[in-house]
Amino acid sequence: MKTIFIDAPGKVEIREMERPVPQKGEALLKVLYGGICGSDLGSYRGTFAYFSYPRTPGHELSAEIIDVGKNDRGLKNGMIVTCNPYFNCGTCYSCSHGLVNACMDNKTMGVQREGGFAEYITMPVERIYDGKGLDPKVLAAIEPFCISYHGITRGQVKEGDKVLIVGAGTIGVLAAVAAKSKGAQVYISDVAEQKLTYAAQFGVDGTILNSSPEVFSEKVAEITHGNGFDVTVEAVGLPSTFQNCIDAACFGGRVVQIGVGKKNLDFNFTVIQKKELNIYGSRNALKKDFLELIDLVKSGSVPLDKIITNEYRFEDAAKAFSDFDKNAGSMLKVVLNFTK
């Protein structure tokens, strides 16, 4: 089979590998679609905090079950499925307290362990979820939706809240969609006008072109009548965007950190005490997030297909990563097609 590797920053190649053999409790899957996420792009650029080289990237997947043994989860050969890619140890302090998404020894596919950008992979049956008839291309976007949805849940977003999402990439746009599903009034900010134009079609209540700190502050004050947002969500992973979220939050507000980066932020932390802010980290997602969102998308209430802006054959992975790197301001969700 063919497998995609990132060997070093900026270097992507396809290698011939042996097809994996499922062990007890595992299923053999034929990958159908894989989404290139922000962390994959960061791995390509050499800026992602958790990635080590060389490695097969990819954890946003849809696949067909090729071979699965008897199981108690209703999984059968031929089913179209998606997967939970966050492997937890099951024994650490976090896992023992139910925080399996933030396992102290977490190994996410395509980051701390080999990923899913291969023609065939094996997965433990307990990590495989029935796609319930969703289009395989859309099903591959369930995982990033889960990341966003989990963050919105962490921020306790509720009906009537004013929410600001900082970052109009895939995670940011899907966080806006998740917040709207909770009944919130949602605004989204970015430095790229084209991304904001695209984000507007997802039903957000308004956008902020963050062309300068002064413009950002003026727009926040205008929208919130000087009060700040009830919830701000950082979906980029830069010091400046986290600062945006701190500054834009109201007194007693909630700040959710989803983005991942390597850089430090030097800021006056007393503002946290002054505003009595609630700051929530949000990492990965839970099984319930996957199951709830598959049903939500299946209901037709969320146009998840609109998030996909570009598609490449998996053999063209090097071009896909290069194009995404150069045009990240105009490309949202990039998918690799393993079916052609």
Coordinates of C-alpha atoms in Angstrom, one line a residue, residues 45-319:
R45 CA 5.8 24.0 8.4
G46 CA 7.8 22.9 11.4
T47 CA 5.7 25.0 13.8
F48 CA 3.5 22.4 15.5
A49 CA 4.5 21.8 19.2
Y50 CA 3.8 18.1 19.4
F51 CA 5.0 16.6 16.1
S52 CA 8.2 14.6 15.6
Y53 CA 9.8 13.6 12.2
P54 CA 9.5 11.5 10.2
R55 CA 5.8 10.6 10.6
T56 CA 2.7 9.7 8.7
P57 CA 0.2 12.6 9.4
G58 CA -3.5 12.6 9.5
H59 CA -6.3 12.0 12.0
E60 CA -9.4 13.4 10.2
L61 CA -10.7 10.3 8.4
S62 CA -13.5 8.4 6.9
A63 CA -13.0 4.7 5.9
E64 CA -14.6 1.5 4.9
I65 CA -14.4 -1.6 7.2
I66 CA -12.6 -4.3 5.2
D67 CA -12.2 -6.9 7.9
V68 CA -13.7 -6.9 11.4
G69 CA -14.2 -9.8 13.7
K70 CA -17.2 -10.5 16.0
N71 CA -17.8 -7.4 18.2
D72 CA -20.5 -6.0 20.5
R73 CA -20.6 -2.6 18.7
G74 CA -22.5 -3.6 15.5
L75 CA -19.5 -3.1 13.3
K76 CA -19.6 -5.1 10.0
N77 CA -17.5 -5.4 6.9
G78 CA -18.5 -2.7 4.3
M79 CA -19.7 -0.1 6.8
I80 CA -18.5 3.5 6.3
V81 CA -17.1 4.8 9.5
T82 CA -15.0 7.5 11.2
C83 CA -12.5 7.1 14.1
N84 CA -11.5 8.6 17.4
P85 CA -7.8 9.3 16.9
Y86 CA -6.8 10.2 20.5
F87 CA -5.1 7.2 22.1
N88 CA -5.1 7.4 25.9
C89 CA -3.2 5.2 28.3
G90 CA -6.2 4.4 30.6
T91 CA -4.1 4.5 33.8
C92 CA -2.8 8.0 34.4
Y93 CA -4.3 10.5 36.8
S94 CA -6.3 12.2 34.0
C95 CA -7.7 8.9 32.6
S96 CA -8.6 7.7 36.1
H97 CA -10.7 10.8 36.5
G98 CA -12.5 10.4 33.2
L99 CA -10.4 13.1 31.4
V100 CA -9.3 10.7 28.7
N101 CA -9.1 13.4 26.0
A102 CA -6.3 15.0 28.0
C103 CA -4.5 11.8 29.0
M104 CA -1.1 12.7 30.4
D105 CA 0.5 10.3 27.9
N106 CA -1.9 11.2 25.0
K107 CA -0.8 9.9 21.6
T108 CA -2.9 11.4 18.8
M109 CA -2.7 9.8 15.4
G110 CA -0.4 11.7 13.0
V111 CA 1.2 13.6 15.9
Q112 CA 2.7 11.4 18.6
R113 CA 2.0 8.2 16.7
E114 CA 1.6 7.2 13.1
G115 CA -1.4 8.8 11.4
G116 CA -4.1 7.7 9.0
F117 CA -2.9 9.1 5.6
A118 CA -2.4 5.6 4.2
E119 CA -4.5 3.4 1.9
Y120 CA -5.1 1.0 4.8
I121 CA -5.0 1.3 8.6
T122 CA -6.0 -0.8 11.6
M123 CA -8.0 0.6 14.5
P124 CA -9.3 -0.8 17.8
V125 CA -13.0 -1.5 17.4
E126 CA -13.9 0.7 20.4
R127 CA -12.5 3.7 18.4
I128 CA -14.6 3.2 15.3
Y129 CA -18.0 5.0 14.9
D130 CA -20.7 4.2 12.4
G131 CA -21.0 7.1 9.9
K132 CA -24.8 6.5 9.7
G133 CA -24.9 7.0 5.9
L134 CA -23.1 10.4 5.8
D135 CA -21.2 11.1 2.7
P136 CA -17.6 9.8 3.3
K137 CA -16.1 13.2 2.4
V138 CA -18.3 15.0 5.0
L139 CA -17.7 12.2 7.5
A140 CA -14.0 13.0 7.4
A141 CA -14.8 16.5 8.8
I142 CA -16.6 15.2 11.9
E143 CA -13.3 15.1 13.9
P144 CA -12.4 18.8 13.5
F145 CA -16.1 19.6 14.3
C146 CA -15.6 17.6 17.5
I147 CA -12.6 19.7 18.4
S148 CA -14.6 22.9 18.0
Y149 CA -17.8 21.5 19.7
H150 CA -15.8 20.3 22.7
G151 CA -14.3 23.8 23.1
I152 CA -17.8 25.4 23.0
T153 CA -19.0 22.9 25.5
R154 CA -16.0 23.7 27.8
G155 CA -16.9 27.4 27.6
Q156 CA -20.5 26.6 28.7
V157 CA -21.9 28.5 25.8
K158 CA -25.7 29.0 26.1
E159 CA -28.6 30.7 24.5
G160 CA -28.2 34.5 24.6
D161 CA -24.5 34.6 25.0
K162 CA -22.4 36.9 22.9
V163 CA -19.5 34.8 21.6
L164 CA -16.3 35.9 19.7
I165 CA -14.3 33.3 17.8
V166 CA -10.8 34.5 17.0
G167 CA -9.6 32.7 13.9
A168 CA -11.7 31.9 10.8
G169 CA -9.9 28.6 9.9
T170 CA -11.7 25.3 10.0
I171 CA -11.7 25.0 13.8
G172 CA -12.8 28.6 14.2
V173 CA -15.6 28.4 11.7
L174 CA -16.8 25.1 13.2
A175 CA -16.7 26.6 16.7
A176 CA -18.9 29.4 15.4
V177 CA -21.3 26.7 14.0
A178 CA -21.3 24.9 17.3
A179 CA -21.9 28.1 19.3
K180 CA -24.8 29.0 17.0
S181 CA -26.3 25.5 17.6
K182 CA -26.4 26.5 21.3
G183 CA -28.4 29.6 20.5
A184 CA -25.6 32.1 21.0
Q185 CA -25.0 35.4 19.1
V186 CA -21.7 34.7 17.3
Y187 CA -19.0 36.9 15.8
I188 CA -15.8 35.7 14.2
S189 CA -12.5 37.6 13.7
D190 CA -9.5 37.1 11.5
V191 CA -6.8 39.0 9.6
A192 CA -7.8 37.4 6.3
E193 CA -10.8 39.1 4.7
Q194 CA -11.4 36.2 2.3
K195 CA -11.7 33.8 5.2
L196 CA -14.3 36.1 6.9
T197 CA -16.3 36.3 3.7
Y198 CA -16.4 32.5 3.5
A199 CA -17.2 32.2 7.3
A200 CA -20.2 34.6 6.8
Q201 CA -22.1 31.9 4.9
F202 CA -22.3 29.7 8.1
G203 CA -24.8 32.0 9.7
V204 CA -22.5 34.1 12.0
D205 CA -24.0 37.3 13.3
G206 CA -21.0 39.4 12.2
T207 CA -17.3 39.5 11.4
I208 CA -14.3 41.5 12.6
L209 CA -11.4 42.1 10.2
N210 CA -8.5 42.4 12.6
S211 CA -6.4 44.8 10.6
S212 CA -4.9 46.4 13.7
P213 CA -5.2 46.2 17.5
E214 CA -7.0 49.6 17.4
V215 CA -9.6 48.5 14.9
F216 CA -10.1 45.2 16.8
S217 CA -10.7 47.0 20.1
E218 CA -13.1 49.5 18.4
K219 CA -15.2 46.8 16.8
V220 CA -15.4 44.8 20.0
A221 CA -16.6 47.9 21.9
E222 CA -19.1 48.7 19.2
I223 CA -20.6 45.2 19.1
T224 CA -20.8 44.7 22.8
H225 CA -21.6 48.3 23.8
G226 CA -18.3 48.5 25.7
N227 CA -19.0 45.4 27.8
G228 CA -17.0 42.7 26.1
F229 CA -18.0 39.2 25.0
D230 CA -19.5 36.6 27.3
V231 CA -17.2 34.0 25.7
T232 CA -14.1 34.3 23.6
V233 CA -12.6 31.4 21.8
E234 CA -8.9 31.3 20.6
A235 CA -8.7 29.1 17.5
V236 CA -5.3 30.0 16.0
G237 CA -2.5 29.3 18.5
L238 CA -0.7 32.6 18.4
P239 CA 0.2 34.9 21.4
S240 CA -1.5 37.8 19.7
T241 CA -4.8 36.0 19.2
F242 CA -4.8 34.7 22.8
Q243 CA -4.3 38.4 23.9
N244 CA -7.2 39.3 21.7
C245 CA -9.4 36.9 23.6
I246 CA -8.3 38.2 27.0
D247 CA -8.9 41.8 25.9
A248 CA -12.3 41.1 24.3
A249 CA -13.8 39.1 27.2
C250 CA -16.2 40.9 29.5
F251 CA -15.8 41.0 33.3
G252 CA -16.6 37.5 34.5
G253 CA -16.3 36.2 31.0
R254 CA -15.1 32.9 29.8
V255 CA -12.0 32.4 27.6
V256 CA -11.5 29.1 25.7
Q257 CA -8.1 28.1 24.4
I258 CA -8.2 25.6 21.5
G259 CA -5.3 26.7 19.3
V260 CA -1.8 25.1 19.8
G261 CA 1.4 27.0 19.2
K262 CA 5.1 27.2 20.3
K263 CA 5.5 30.9 21.2
N264 CA 5.2 32.6 24.6
L265 CA 3.1 35.5 25.6
D266 CA 4.2 38.2 27.9
F267 CA 1.1 40.0 29.3
N268 CA -0.2 41.6 32.4
F269 CA -1.8 38.6 34.1
T270 CA -3.5 40.8 36.7
V271 CA -6.2 41.4 34.1
I272 CA -7.4 37.9 34.8
Q273 CA -7.9 38.9 38.5
K274 CA -9.3 42.3 37.6
K275 CA -11.9 40.9 35.2
E276 CA -12.4 37.7 37.3
L277 CA -12.0 35.7 34.1
N278 CA -12.6 32.0 33.7
I279 CA -10.0 30.4 31.4
Y280 CA -10.6 27.0 29.9
G281 CA -8.2 24.8 28.0
S282 CA -9.8 22.5 25.5
R283 CA -8.0 19.5 24.2
N284 CA -9.1 16.9 21.7
A285 CA -12.7 15.6 22.1
L286 CA -14.7 12.8 23.7
K287 CA -16.6 9.8 22.3
K288 CA -19.9 11.6 23.1
D289 CA -18.8 14.5 20.9
F290 CA -18.4 12.2 17.9
L291 CA -21.7 10.4 18.5
E292 CA -23.7 13.7 19.0
L293 CA -22.2 15.4 16.0
I294 CA -22.7 12.5 13.6
D295 CA -26.4 12.6 14.6
L296 CA -26.5 16.5 14.3
V297 CA -25.0 16.5 10.8
K298 CA -27.2 13.6 9.8
S299 CA -30.2 15.7 10.8
G300 CA -29.3 18.2 8.1
S301 CA -29.2 21.2 10.5
V302 CA -25.4 21.7 9.9
P303 CA -24.1 22.2 6.3
L304 CA -20.7 20.6 7.2
D305 CA -20.0 20.0 3.5
K306 CA -19.5 23.8 3.0
I307 CA -16.4 23.6 5.1
I308 CA -14.6 21.7 2.4
T309 CA -12.9 24.1 -0.1
N310 CA -10.3 22.0 -1.8
E311 CA -9.8 18.3 -2.8
Y312 CA -6.7 16.5 -4.0
R313 CA -5.9 12.9 -4.9
F314 CA -3.8 11.4 -2.1
E315 CA -1.0 10.8 -4.6
D316 CA -0.8 14.6 -4.9
A317 CA -0.3 15.1 -1.1
A318 CA 3.0 17.1 -1.6
K319 CA 1.2 19.6 -3.8

